[in-house]
Amino acid sequence: MTAIDIALLSPESFAHGQPHDQFAWLRANDPVHWHDEPDGSGFWAVTRYRDVKAIGRDAATFSSIPSIMIPDGEGGLEVGDHKMLITTDPPHHTGLRKLVATEFIPKAAKAMRPRIESLAKRIIDDVIDKGECDLVEDIAGLMPSYVIADMLGIPHEDGVALYRLTETIHAAPESVAQGAALGAVLEMFNYARGVWEQKRAEPADDLATLIAQASIDGHELDLIDFNLFFLLLIDAGGDTTRNLVAGGMDALFGHPKQLAWLAEDLDGRMGSAVEELLRWISPVVYMRRTATRDTELDGVTIAAGQKVVMYYGSANRDPEVFGATGDELDLARSPNDHVAFGGGGPHFCVGAHIARVEIHSILRELLTRLVDVQPAGPTEWLPSTFISGPKHLPIRFGR
Ligand code: HEM
């Protein structure tokens, strides 16, 4: 018996952002909570910060195979023994990650800053005369699509089109035609095959060439390995970054004093503000692991084979770490050791440094150039149990 309905698989629970009332109850009363799953075996919902960190850091006990999402199914896709970076474990994971890691280190992100700033300028140039637009579609979503297209060495328009495919892949099954998600994956793979062929025939200085020509322990990566990497890279940085920017602006609109404080010294205060918005929004709702052996968490016995789900948005409000002000937006918060990019284990977000540069650049450009920017209608949230953020946020502004 619970004093509150716990429904973490219900899109309704996420229709206005994350269900912080459910999370608070779980953290206080049942931090390792058994949650039923209508079409599956059920899972442990883990809501405390220290448990989330412990699971993410222990890949030997908590495996990313077969999936980091709650359902086991792969949408009918046959990829044999091939594994995506995010759904494999060390040592296989270590080899794949090493392959791309240098393209994402802080030095690489720093080198990309001027380019990312010019993209931010272009995005705002394209809307500034309109006086109004959808912050999600017309501003926040474009930035990650352009950046990953640049990194992979493909045209920006293709980055935007591929990103739309990922939206179909993640859409709630009832909101798209039957088979649409699989169709979108196949379309993505078809496009990726073209890139693979082109980059092998005419190598360039980009991430797609690097993966297309790679070997691990003497084994060349094949087309399926390439396709899975390509899909992950298009996917992982897209709606996460978009939702942080749009959700972040929604939060700022709702906290005008905080927005005014930030605007007083944008450059000096943006660093801590971005970290707080990451904590506040936590665009990735959860990552799942699967127990490889019987184990115990907070006194609860977890059996080998059971699903264990880390709720980042909950960990990011845990009073044990963020004190009594965890439920308040404080753009000056310090320290702010949030887990929006993961709890620090082997899968910790490889794109974190680049994401920060993107978020910083676009928010700075937006807040400097869109005069008196304000909402022009209600924010509509994505009814997703996996990725949190606005679906539409109409805004108006002067110049
Ligand atoms: C606000 C933006 C972002 C958020 C909140 C976010 C969050 C996350 C989280 C929570 C994970 C899993 C961590 C774990 O399991 O320990 C992850 C993994 C990953 N992210 Fe991000 N991410 C963001 C942006 C990006 C960007 C811009 C890129 C690429 C350009 C990216 C690429 C990846 C990849 C490839 C992985 C898998 C890493 C692995 O399995 O080793 N992410 N991200």
XYZ file of C-alpha atoms and ligand atoms in Angstrom:
442
model
C 0.000 0.000 0.000
C 1.324 3.440 -0.889
C -0.052 6.834 0.094
C 0.443 8.015 -3.455
C -0.048 6.367 -6.849
C 3.303 5.344 -8.278
C 2.962 5.176 -12.055
C 6.373 5.610 -13.626
C 5.329 3.879 -16.850
C 2.393 6.186 -17.417
C 3.046 8.997 -19.924
C 0.500 11.025 -17.918
C 2.907 11.126 -14.976
C 5.328 12.995 -17.244
C 2.844 15.228 -19.054
C 3.934 18.339 -17.093
C 7.574 17.490 -16.462
C 8.896 14.810 -14.133
C 6.679 13.387 -11.347
C 8.555 14.965 -8.439
C 5.775 14.164 -5.978
C 6.128 10.441 -6.746
C 9.924 10.678 -6.587
C 9.890 12.470 -3.211
C 7.592 9.811 -1.758
C 9.725 6.978 -3.093
C 13.000 8.484 -1.850
C 11.543 8.869 1.637
C 9.569 5.611 1.880
C 10.622 3.019 -0.663
C 13.867 4.031 -2.393
C 14.250 0.658 -4.107
C 10.675 0.145 -5.222
C 9.287 -2.839 -7.113
C 7.324 -1.474 -10.092
C 5.049 -3.690 -12.183
C 5.309 -3.609 -15.961
C 2.166 -4.546 -17.938
C 4.052 -6.151 -20.847
C 7.202 -7.176 -19.044
C 8.754 -8.689 -15.956
C 8.685 -5.547 -13.783
C 11.648 -3.540 -12.470
C 13.259 -1.958 -9.430
C 12.772 1.829 -9.481
C 15.778 3.399 -7.749
C 15.339 7.016 -6.675
C 18.097 7.945 -4.183
C 21.228 9.730 -5.355
C 23.728 7.428 -3.674
C 22.057 4.284 -5.078
C 21.873 5.765 -8.592
C 25.597 6.529 -8.453
C 26.461 3.105 -7.045
C 24.569 1.298 -9.828
C 26.004 3.407 -12.657
C 29.540 2.809 -11.417
C 29.258 -0.956 -11.029
C 28.940 -2.310 -14.572
C 30.015 -5.794 -13.440
C 26.899 -6.160 -11.277
C 24.574 -3.897 -13.273
C 24.864 -4.619 -16.974
C 23.744 -2.435 -19.893
C 22.915 -5.579 -21.883
C 20.340 -6.174 -23.353
C 18.905 -2.646 -23.127
C 19.067 0.653 -21.272
C 15.324 1.122 -21.749
C 12.747 -0.707 -19.650
C 11.252 -2.906 -22.425
C 13.549 -5.677 -23.686
C 12.406 -5.631 -27.305
C 14.645 -4.330 -30.059
C 11.781 -3.269 -32.301
C 12.253 -6.255 -34.607
C 15.753 -5.246 -35.631
C 18.211 -8.088 -36.289
C 21.808 -7.060 -35.605
C 23.313 -10.430 -34.641
C 26.156 -10.153 -32.112
C 26.724 -6.482 -32.810
C 26.313 -4.090 -29.912
C 25.839 -0.379 -29.559
C 28.249 1.499 -27.273
C 25.454 2.326 -24.841
C 24.069 -1.230 -24.642
C 27.273 -3.147 -24.034
C 29.612 -3.655 -21.066
C 33.348 -3.518 -20.515
C 35.615 -4.802 -21.996
C 33.750 -4.531 -25.338
C 32.437 -1.126 -24.299
C 35.929 0.092 -23.428
C 37.223 -0.569 -26.952
C 34.285 1.150 -28.637
C 34.440 4.144 -26.322
C 38.204 4.610 -26.789
C 37.623 4.846 -30.504
C 35.664 8.091 -30.266
C 36.640 9.478 -26.845
C 39.280 11.938 -28.084
C 36.708 13.682 -30.282
C 34.702 14.548 -27.158
C 37.322 15.519 -24.542
C 37.254 19.039 -23.046
C 40.036 20.187 -25.414
C 37.994 19.077 -28.451
C 34.861 20.785 -27.079
C 36.869 23.971 -26.511
C 38.183 23.883 -30.067
C 34.592 23.581 -31.336
C 33.407 26.637 -29.398
C 33.885 29.282 -32.156
C 32.074 27.076 -34.654
C 29.232 26.351 -32.210
C 28.930 30.069 -31.409
C 28.596 30.868 -35.108
C 25.871 28.223 -35.424
C 24.039 29.801 -32.469
C 24.262 33.184 -34.190
C 22.873 31.726 -37.416
C 19.958 30.032 -35.636
C 18.957 33.318 -33.981
C 19.518 35.272 -37.259
C 16.953 32.977 -38.874
C 14.177 33.781 -36.378
C 14.932 37.285 -35.147
C 12.802 39.138 -37.709
C 9.778 36.936 -37.150
C 8.991 38.291 -33.674
C 7.721 34.856 -32.597
C 8.565 31.187 -33.079
C 8.523 27.766 -31.438
C 11.545 27.643 -29.150
C 11.702 23.841 -29.420
C 11.526 23.398 -33.205
C 13.040 26.648 -34.445
C 15.874 27.162 -31.961
C 16.657 24.423 -29.423
C 16.316 21.429 -31.774
C 18.494 22.872 -34.526
C 21.652 23.311 -32.465
C 22.406 19.622 -31.693
C 21.405 18.568 -35.223
C 23.871 21.026 -36.775
C 26.667 20.156 -34.347
C 26.467 16.375 -34.805
C 26.206 16.871 -38.604
C 29.432 18.923 -38.483
C 31.159 16.291 -36.361
C 30.108 13.407 -38.609
C 30.881 15.331 -41.793
C 27.375 15.365 -43.306
C 25.233 18.343 -44.479
C 23.259 20.273 -41.849
C 19.924 19.615 -43.617
C 20.614 15.880 -43.363
C 21.385 16.259 -39.642
C 17.957 17.875 -39.184
C 16.173 15.200 -41.277
C 17.901 12.354 -39.399
C 17.023 13.937 -36.096
C 13.350 13.877 -37.159
C 13.725 10.138 -37.748
C 14.888 9.706 -34.152
C 11.683 11.441 -33.048
C 9.677 8.778 -34.895
C 11.868 6.049 -33.392
C 11.098 7.301 -29.865
C 7.465 8.288 -30.355
C 4.904 6.512 -28.182
C 3.703 3.538 -30.310
C 0.094 4.775 -30.230
C 1.087 8.178 -31.691
C 2.599 6.857 -34.954
C 1.530 4.393 -37.659
C 2.288 0.713 -37.008
C 5.840 -0.121 -38.082
C 6.815 3.563 -38.312
C 9.627 3.233 -35.765
C 11.227 0.271 -37.530
C 10.811 2.088 -40.851
C 12.630 5.103 -39.414
C 15.515 2.910 -38.155
C 15.820 1.328 -41.604
C 15.810 4.742 -43.261
C 18.554 5.860 -40.877
C 20.610 2.723 -41.665
C 20.098 3.251 -45.365
C 21.449 6.783 -45.069
C 24.315 5.572 -42.853
C 25.311 2.997 -45.486
C 25.771 5.849 -47.976
C 27.963 7.707 -45.491
C 29.983 4.556 -44.781
C 30.622 4.003 -48.493
C 31.502 7.629 -49.106
C 33.850 7.978 -46.128
C 35.690 4.754 -47.007
C 36.081 5.868 -50.618
C 37.008 9.463 -49.770
C 38.268 9.639 -46.170
C 37.860 13.015 -44.492
C 38.824 14.525 -41.163
C 35.570 13.694 -39.377
C 34.000 11.319 -36.890
C 32.200 9.221 -39.527
C 35.509 8.505 -41.316
C 37.141 7.622 -38.012
C 34.450 5.021 -37.249
C 34.221 3.746 -40.847
C 37.951 2.957 -40.847
C 38.264 1.666 -37.285
C 39.478 -1.648 -35.919
C 39.311 -2.949 -32.366
C 41.896 -5.559 -31.324
C 42.683 -6.206 -34.968
C 39.030 -6.644 -36.030
C 37.694 -4.134 -38.494
C 34.332 -2.633 -37.586
C 31.746 -3.605 -40.177
C 28.768 -1.801 -41.669
C 26.412 -2.888 -38.864
C 28.837 -1.583 -36.215
C 29.003 1.668 -38.150
C 25.206 1.923 -38.445
C 24.694 1.366 -34.724
C 27.315 3.993 -33.819
C 25.815 6.425 -36.326
C 22.297 5.956 -34.947
C 23.488 6.426 -31.363
C 25.418 9.601 -32.166
C 22.499 11.179 -34.023
C 20.154 10.108 -31.268
C 21.975 10.676 -27.987
C 22.752 14.367 -28.279
C 19.543 15.482 -30.042
C 16.472 15.631 -27.870
C 18.581 15.679 -24.686
C 20.265 18.983 -25.564
C 17.081 20.345 -27.140
C 15.058 19.569 -24.022
C 17.614 21.139 -21.750
C 17.561 24.398 -23.708
C 13.774 24.554 -24.108
C 13.072 23.177 -20.617
C 15.698 25.544 -19.220
C 13.977 28.551 -20.796
C 10.623 27.309 -19.497
C 12.157 27.179 -16.002
C 13.613 30.680 -16.385
C 10.252 32.064 -17.529
C 8.725 30.548 -14.398
C 11.426 32.106 -12.164
C 11.727 35.722 -13.340
C 13.971 36.765 -10.424
C 16.444 34.039 -11.325
C 16.325 35.086 -14.976
C 16.983 38.719 -14.007
C 19.930 37.614 -11.832
C 21.405 35.667 -14.751
C 20.840 38.490 -17.248
C 22.800 40.921 -15.008
C 26.037 39.046 -15.772
C 25.415 36.447 -18.465
C 29.038 35.501 -19.018
C 29.964 35.377 -15.354
C 26.888 33.411 -14.274
C 26.087 31.141 -17.222
C 28.441 28.365 -16.030
C 26.624 27.702 -12.755
C 23.238 28.432 -14.391
C 23.715 25.681 -16.999
C 24.637 23.148 -14.286
C 21.537 24.076 -12.290
C 19.294 23.806 -15.359
C 20.788 20.360 -16.057
C 19.972 19.320 -12.485
C 16.523 20.898 -12.632
C 15.412 19.449 -15.985
C 17.394 16.164 -16.039
C 16.470 15.528 -19.700
C 17.243 11.795 -19.451
C 14.591 10.461 -17.072
C 16.231 7.081 -16.499
C 18.771 4.491 -17.613
C 18.122 0.819 -16.981
C 20.600 -1.870 -15.989
C 20.140 -5.622 -15.511
C 21.558 -7.411 -12.457
C 24.197 -9.978 -13.413
C 24.084 -11.668 -9.982
C 22.021 -11.632 -6.806
C 22.849 -8.470 -4.917
C 21.503 -6.035 -2.328
C 20.684 -2.346 -2.480
C 19.505 -0.325 0.535
C 18.600 -3.610 2.254
C 16.520 -4.851 -0.696
C 17.495 -8.125 -2.369
C 17.816 -7.907 -6.137
C 17.905 -11.183 -8.058
C 20.157 -11.921 -11.028
C 18.328 -11.038 -14.246
C 16.079 -8.373 -12.689
C 15.803 -4.905 -14.205
C 17.126 -1.986 -12.144
C 16.201 1.537 -13.216
C 18.076 4.702 -12.145
C 15.832 7.785 -11.987
C 18.201 10.714 -12.538
C 15.575 13.445 -12.050
C 14.847 12.033 -8.606
C 18.517 11.662 -7.610
C 18.969 15.292 -8.649
C 16.458 16.443 -6.015
C 17.647 14.158 -3.210
C 17.747 16.234 0.002
C 20.612 14.064 1.273
C 22.809 15.765 -1.347
C 21.036 18.995 -2.315
C 19.659 19.827 1.140
C 16.337 21.451 1.884
C 16.663 23.652 -1.226
C 16.766 20.737 -3.675
C 13.274 21.646 -4.877
C 14.278 25.243 -5.563
C 15.870 26.569 -8.717
C 19.082 28.299 -7.650
C 21.230 29.294 -10.607
C 24.119 30.092 -8.248
C 24.060 26.631 -6.622
C 27.488 25.448 -5.569
C 28.515 22.694 -5.215
C 26.204 21.093 -7.769
C 27.289 17.523 -8.305
C 24.200 16.546 -10.336
C 23.819 13.281 -12.264
C 22.074 14.624 -15.387
C 24.898 13.142 -17.503
C 25.009 9.937 -15.455
C 26.558 9.029 -12.139
C 30.151 8.784 -13.359
C 30.515 5.147 -14.471
C 31.854 3.842 -17.803
C 28.800 5.080 -19.735
C 28.977 8.638 -18.376
C 27.756 10.891 -21.199
C 30.605 11.135 -23.694
C 29.018 14.295 -25.151
C 28.801 16.212 -21.833
C 31.521 18.774 -22.643
C 30.153 19.477 -26.105
C 26.574 19.651 -24.777
C 27.665 22.319 -22.271
C 29.228 24.427 -25.035
C 26.059 24.099 -27.160
C 23.751 25.005 -24.270
C 25.906 27.928 -23.173
C 26.187 29.346 -26.706
C 22.538 29.122 -27.664
C 21.208 30.428 -24.321
C 23.654 33.330 -24.431
C 22.716 34.248 -27.988
C 19.013 33.893 -27.268
C 19.051 35.947 -24.059
C 21.228 38.682 -25.566
C 19.509 39.168 -28.901
C 15.831 38.265 -28.479
C 14.724 41.376 -26.612
C 12.160 40.858 -23.858
C 11.721 37.207 -24.855
C 8.628 35.707 -23.235
C 6.192 32.809 -23.608
C 3.450 33.325 -26.196
C 1.348 30.365 -25.055
C 1.446 27.344 -22.773
C 4.387 24.940 -22.811
C 3.406 21.504 -24.087
C 5.535 18.709 -22.558
C 6.614 15.479 -24.238
C 4.515 12.719 -22.685
C 7.564 10.440 -22.546
C 8.607 8.234 -19.652
C 12.231 8.245 -20.898
C 13.145 11.743 -22.098
C 11.801 14.854 -20.383
C 11.284 18.288 -21.883
C 8.917 20.541 -23.782
C 7.472 19.435 -27.099
C 6.390 22.975 -27.998
C 7.126 26.307 -26.362
C 5.803 29.287 -28.317
C 7.751 32.504 -27.636
C 7.574 36.137 -28.741
C 10.300 38.771 -28.701
C 11.538 42.086 -30.047
C 14.910 42.924 -31.586
C 21.867 18.000 -22.141
C 22.388 17.122 -22.964
C 22.682 15.686 -22.621
C 22.279 14.917 -21.551
C 21.402 15.329 -20.386
C 22.853 13.595 -21.742
C 22.696 12.539 -20.841
C 23.274 11.298 -20.984
C 23.139 10.214 -20.042
C 22.329 10.260 -18.744
C 23.852 9.162 -20.509
C 24.004 7.777 -19.847
C 25.007 7.854 -18.723
C 25.197 6.567 -17.975
O 24.580 5.545 -18.307
O 25.999 6.573 -17.009
C 24.425 9.576 -21.781
C 25.197 8.767 -22.586
C 25.643 9.150 -23.840
N 25.564 10.408 -24.411
Fe 24.688 12.037 -23.608
N 23.572 13.588 -22.909
C 23.508 14.832 -23.474
C 24.127 15.255 -24.640
C 24.880 14.477 -25.461
C 25.533 14.913 -26.678
C 25.518 16.350 -27.221
C 26.111 13.810 -27.242
C 26.902 13.662 -28.520
C 27.302 14.633 -29.283
C 25.845 12.681 -26.361
C 26.270 11.389 -26.571
C 26.128 10.348 -25.670
C 26.608 8.996 -25.914
C 27.286 8.504 -27.203
C 26.303 8.247 -24.774
C 26.647 6.774 -24.513
C 27.982 6.700 -23.815
C 28.417 5.289 -23.453
O 27.582 4.385 -23.432
O 29.617 5.107 -23.197
N 25.108 13.124 -25.285
N 24.075 10.883 -22.027
